[in-house]
Amino acid sequence: MVTAMVDGLGVAVVGFGWMGRVHTQAYARVRHHYPRLALRPVLMTVAEEVPGRAEAAAEQFGFASATRDWREVAADPRVRAVSITAPNFLHREIGVAMAEAGKHLWIEKPVGLAAPDARAVADAVAEAGVQGAVGFNYRNAPAVERARDLIASGELGTVTHVRIRLFSDYAAHPDGALTWRYERERGGSGVLGDLASHGADLARFLLGDITSLTADTAVFVPERARPTGATAGHSLAVGGELGPVENEDYVNCLLRFASGARGVLEACRVSVGEQNNYGFEVHGTEGAVFWDFRRMNELGVSLGTTYQDQPVSTVYVGPGDGEFGAFQPGAANAMGYDDLKVVEAYRFLRSVAEGTPYGATLADAVHSATVLEAMTRSAESRSWVDVHP
């Protein structure tokens, strides 16, 4: 049980783009929703190399200090836990350094450029004996947790197949700036690391281990303009020098699970007309469950014994589902994206307080990265490949 005793925990945020802001806001809100949480996060320092950005964040959110050098965070004895929301190519170096400095980690997916980076951070966390949480936020949706319970209880019968989709238009504009996200050296994979990493995690969270797969990838916007200054989010750049997009815009993948179930995972970052169209459909021998992130607090559920022409009911999650009760008093009151990050912050801080992992861990990041690695090998070889955890 979480006790009512409250201890201050010095936290830092490394990298202050949009996701750094989301983590900071989650720290600020977490004890509003979880007043019995044994740790009270105290915003100690923010690190961001873009001139002026860390100072502006400190002034707005109340960090005690600001720096452009993340190494100062690693050396700061006031800081006991760190959010790593920097670009992908920095995850391994920063994550390993923070773990070796004895800091607990809340790090964003995909935890580096490839599976070896995720394993290196996971090994450093294990060796240091600190807690490590990973930003697989969609598994925190109460409806997703309820769907998992339905599947595990056998109410759908034997699961036969699943389809997971992650379609977005954030990179659809041809004038989208050629930022680090599109470079192999700094971004690693493209939509694989950005969106399909969530899909791989959801697939395993819902149905268990993936044993083999076959994948195909494509680049649909082959060139973009280089930005002339600092960027944040998905900025546009017009008139700059064109450079090549080095990683994939799109992936589709067939999955085989250890349970015998089959699956389809499809993700795209250049889907015109699609804004965060994320979701899944899980089918079993006796029922089915459907979830759409854009209607995050609803599930489509089909249960019964009629099989053919069996109806689908809309079910609204409520206080008995996941962490919904920490945010809303009754079913059909909406939770939003930022609330999922508050849940993530709570589970991370609870892990630190109790010394027991809650929520997504570095082991989950390694599993997801291993699936992405297999997708890359499959797309290159145009064949089925085994997934090696």
XYZ file of C-alpha atoms in Angstrom, residues 113-376:
264
model
C 18.278 4.430 -32.020
C 17.965 0.634 -31.942
C 17.629 -2.399 -29.677
C 21.278 -2.334 -28.442
C 20.673 1.163 -27.037
C 17.565 0.054 -25.149
C 19.451 -2.962 -23.774
C 22.365 -0.765 -22.668
C 20.063 1.551 -20.706
C 18.153 -1.397 -19.238
C 21.416 -3.053 -18.143
C 22.662 0.181 -16.560
C 19.396 0.596 -14.642
C 19.529 -3.005 -13.402
C 23.175 -2.752 -12.371
C 22.598 0.530 -10.521
C 19.518 -0.815 -8.736
C 17.389 2.180 -9.735
C 13.891 2.245 -11.201
C 13.324 2.742 -14.916
C 9.992 3.730 -16.486
C 9.286 4.124 -20.217
C 6.773 6.367 -21.975
C 4.405 3.808 -23.476
C 1.485 6.021 -22.545
C -1.302 4.360 -24.555
C -1.237 1.227 -22.393
C -2.199 3.530 -19.477
C -5.632 4.311 -20.931
C -8.259 2.751 -18.642
C -10.108 1.401 -21.679
C -6.955 -0.386 -22.855
C -6.507 -1.929 -19.421
C -10.139 -3.029 -19.418
C -9.668 -4.581 -22.861
C -6.661 -6.474 -21.552
C -8.727 -7.779 -18.638
C -11.468 -8.931 -21.028
C -8.907 -10.799 -23.125
C -7.163 -12.363 -20.120
C -10.459 -13.481 -18.571
C -11.334 -15.517 -21.659
C -14.554 -13.606 -22.308
C -13.616 -13.289 -25.981
C -12.908 -16.989 -26.184
C -9.576 -17.863 -27.793
C -8.066 -14.772 -29.405
C -7.661 -15.368 -33.130
C -6.352 -12.079 -34.513
C -5.671 -8.422 -33.801
C -5.249 -5.337 -35.940
C -3.328 -2.355 -34.568
C -3.204 0.952 -36.442
C -1.246 4.152 -35.813
C -1.918 6.722 -38.535
C -0.897 10.370 -38.272
C -0.367 13.363 -40.540
C 2.359 15.137 -38.534
C 4.866 14.564 -41.361
C 2.425 14.773 -44.264
C 3.220 18.380 -45.230
C 5.904 18.434 -47.954
C 7.393 21.544 -46.310
C 7.936 19.753 -43.002
C 11.448 20.565 -41.781
C 14.245 18.014 -42.147
C 14.857 17.673 -38.407
C 16.749 14.949 -36.519
C 13.646 12.761 -36.746
C 14.342 12.034 -40.426
C 18.054 11.194 -40.047
C 19.394 7.700 -39.349
C 22.293 8.972 -37.252
C 20.166 11.039 -34.872
C 16.650 9.654 -35.249
C 17.363 6.011 -35.992
C 14.215 4.574 -37.467
C 11.331 6.776 -38.587
C 7.736 5.774 -37.995
C 8.999 2.491 -36.517
C 10.481 4.200 -33.468
C 7.920 6.954 -33.268
C 4.590 5.138 -33.684
C 5.160 1.423 -34.340
C 7.050 1.195 -31.036
C 3.719 1.953 -29.328
C 2.025 -0.624 -31.529
C 4.560 -3.312 -30.638
C 4.091 -2.533 -26.956
C 0.292 -2.602 -27.209
C 0.406 -5.913 -29.084
C 2.481 -7.551 -26.353
C 0.551 -5.846 -23.545
C -2.729 -7.214 -24.884
C -1.799 -10.582 -26.405
C 1.636 -11.603 -25.141
C 4.917 -12.249 -26.931
C 5.370 -11.914 -30.679
C 7.389 -14.820 -32.098
C 7.776 -13.964 -35.800
C 6.785 -11.355 -38.351
C 7.109 -10.061 -41.873
C 7.188 -6.346 -42.659
C 7.340 -3.848 -45.501
C 8.387 -0.182 -45.241
C 8.337 2.821 -47.554
C 9.403 6.471 -47.788
C 6.722 8.589 -49.441
C 8.244 12.079 -48.937
C 11.871 11.502 -50.011
C 13.223 15.049 -49.519
C 12.657 17.863 -47.041
C 14.091 21.341 -46.453
C 16.739 21.800 -43.791
C 15.676 24.222 -41.018
C 17.679 27.415 -40.582
C 17.269 27.586 -36.786
C 16.125 25.671 -33.729
C 12.931 23.667 -34.154
C 10.334 22.235 -31.805
C 7.696 19.678 -32.594
C 6.967 19.309 -36.300
C 7.936 22.684 -37.740
C 7.711 23.735 -41.381
C 10.711 24.948 -43.369
C 10.331 26.733 -46.711
C 13.194 27.607 -49.047
C 15.928 25.761 -47.200
C 18.399 23.378 -48.791
C 16.770 20.041 -49.565
C 18.111 16.888 -47.978
C 17.133 13.222 -48.099
C 14.687 11.560 -45.704
C 16.720 8.604 -44.437
C 14.117 6.612 -42.517
C 10.705 5.187 -43.239
C 7.387 7.039 -43.422
C 5.292 3.859 -43.408
C 5.333 0.266 -42.179
C 2.943 -2.634 -42.378
C 3.604 -5.895 -40.622
C 2.067 -9.336 -40.159
C 2.544 -10.805 -36.677
C 2.487 -14.269 -35.154
C 2.072 -14.566 -31.383
C 3.236 -17.300 -29.028
C -0.441 -17.954 -28.261
C -1.111 -18.851 -31.884
C -2.964 -15.619 -32.608
C -2.216 -13.601 -35.738
C -1.936 -9.851 -36.108
C -1.533 -6.864 -38.395
C 0.323 -3.719 -37.330
C 0.295 -0.686 -39.620
C 1.762 2.757 -38.933
C 2.245 5.887 -41.028
C 3.384 9.438 -40.285
C 2.295 10.958 -43.625
C -1.396 9.956 -43.682
C -3.256 12.983 -45.020
C -6.631 13.233 -43.301
C -5.576 11.192 -40.270
C -4.984 12.937 -36.952
C -3.818 10.512 -34.263
C -5.903 7.645 -35.615
C -4.583 5.064 -33.187
C -6.416 1.961 -32.059
C -6.919 -1.772 -32.199
C -9.483 -4.483 -32.868
C -9.066 -7.821 -31.096
C -11.156 -10.773 -32.267
C -11.721 -14.061 -30.466
C -13.752 -17.199 -31.076
C -16.626 -15.816 -28.975
C -16.297 -12.030 -29.056
C -14.354 -8.935 -29.946
C -13.167 -5.645 -28.452
C -12.455 -2.371 -30.265
C -10.601 0.777 -29.112
C -10.008 4.145 -30.798
C -7.658 6.633 -29.097
C -9.769 9.524 -30.398
C -12.615 8.147 -28.270
C -10.212 7.155 -25.549
C -12.744 6.410 -22.824
C -14.928 4.062 -24.861
C -14.724 0.422 -25.860
C -16.694 -1.414 -28.484
C -17.461 -4.818 -26.992
C -19.138 -7.812 -28.602
C -19.891 -10.706 -26.226
C -22.338 -13.581 -26.313
C -23.024 -16.881 -27.987
C -24.758 -15.870 -31.208
C -21.502 -15.588 -33.216
C -23.113 -14.517 -36.483
C -24.751 -11.058 -36.413
C -23.639 -10.627 -32.801
C -24.071 -6.932 -31.873
C -21.396 -4.552 -30.600
C -22.099 -2.422 -27.523
C -20.397 0.855 -26.615
C -19.049 0.669 -23.075
C -17.832 3.758 -21.214
C -15.011 3.144 -18.759
C -15.516 4.230 -15.182
C -13.836 4.414 -11.777
C -13.342 0.645 -11.630
C -11.172 0.643 -14.757
C -7.444 1.273 -14.483
C -6.676 4.674 -12.959
C -9.892 6.327 -14.147
C -11.100 6.937 -10.595
C -8.137 9.203 -9.871
C -9.436 11.640 -12.499
C -13.206 11.367 -12.844
C -16.062 10.365 -10.494
C -18.234 8.495 -12.979
C -18.334 6.795 -16.356
C -18.467 8.854 -19.573
C -16.512 11.765 -18.047
C -13.546 12.224 -20.358
C -9.859 11.717 -19.666
C -7.281 13.093 -22.119
C -3.749 12.461 -23.374
C -1.999 14.462 -20.662
C -3.851 12.440 -18.031
C -2.138 9.307 -19.347
C 1.199 10.957 -18.601
C 0.039 11.779 -15.069
C -0.748 8.067 -14.635
C 2.736 7.309 -15.950
C 4.302 9.785 -13.512
C 2.348 8.228 -10.643
C 3.484 4.717 -11.500
C 7.081 5.873 -11.888
C 7.095 7.687 -8.546
C 5.352 4.777 -6.846
C 8.052 2.479 -8.235
C 10.700 4.720 -6.712
C 8.879 4.914 -3.369
C 8.286 1.183 -3.031
C 11.247 -0.251 -4.939
C 8.877 -2.328 -7.093
C 8.209 -1.617 -10.794
C 4.749 -0.347 -11.753
C 3.816 0.363 -15.343
C 6.022 0.073 -18.424
C 9.691 -0.658 -17.691
C 12.996 -0.799 -19.559
C 12.338 -4.504 -20.115
C 9.212 -3.510 -22.060
C 11.304 -1.038 -24.075
C 13.767 -3.804 -24.943
C 10.917 -6.073 -26.089
C 9.461 -3.318 -28.277
C 12.878 -2.470 -29.730
C 13.472 -6.142 -30.502
C 10.232 -6.269 -32.495
C 11.237 -3.106 -34.396
C 14.641 -4.646 -35.085
C 12.919 -7.710 -36.531
C 10.694 -5.482 -38.689
C 13.782 -3.782 -40.117
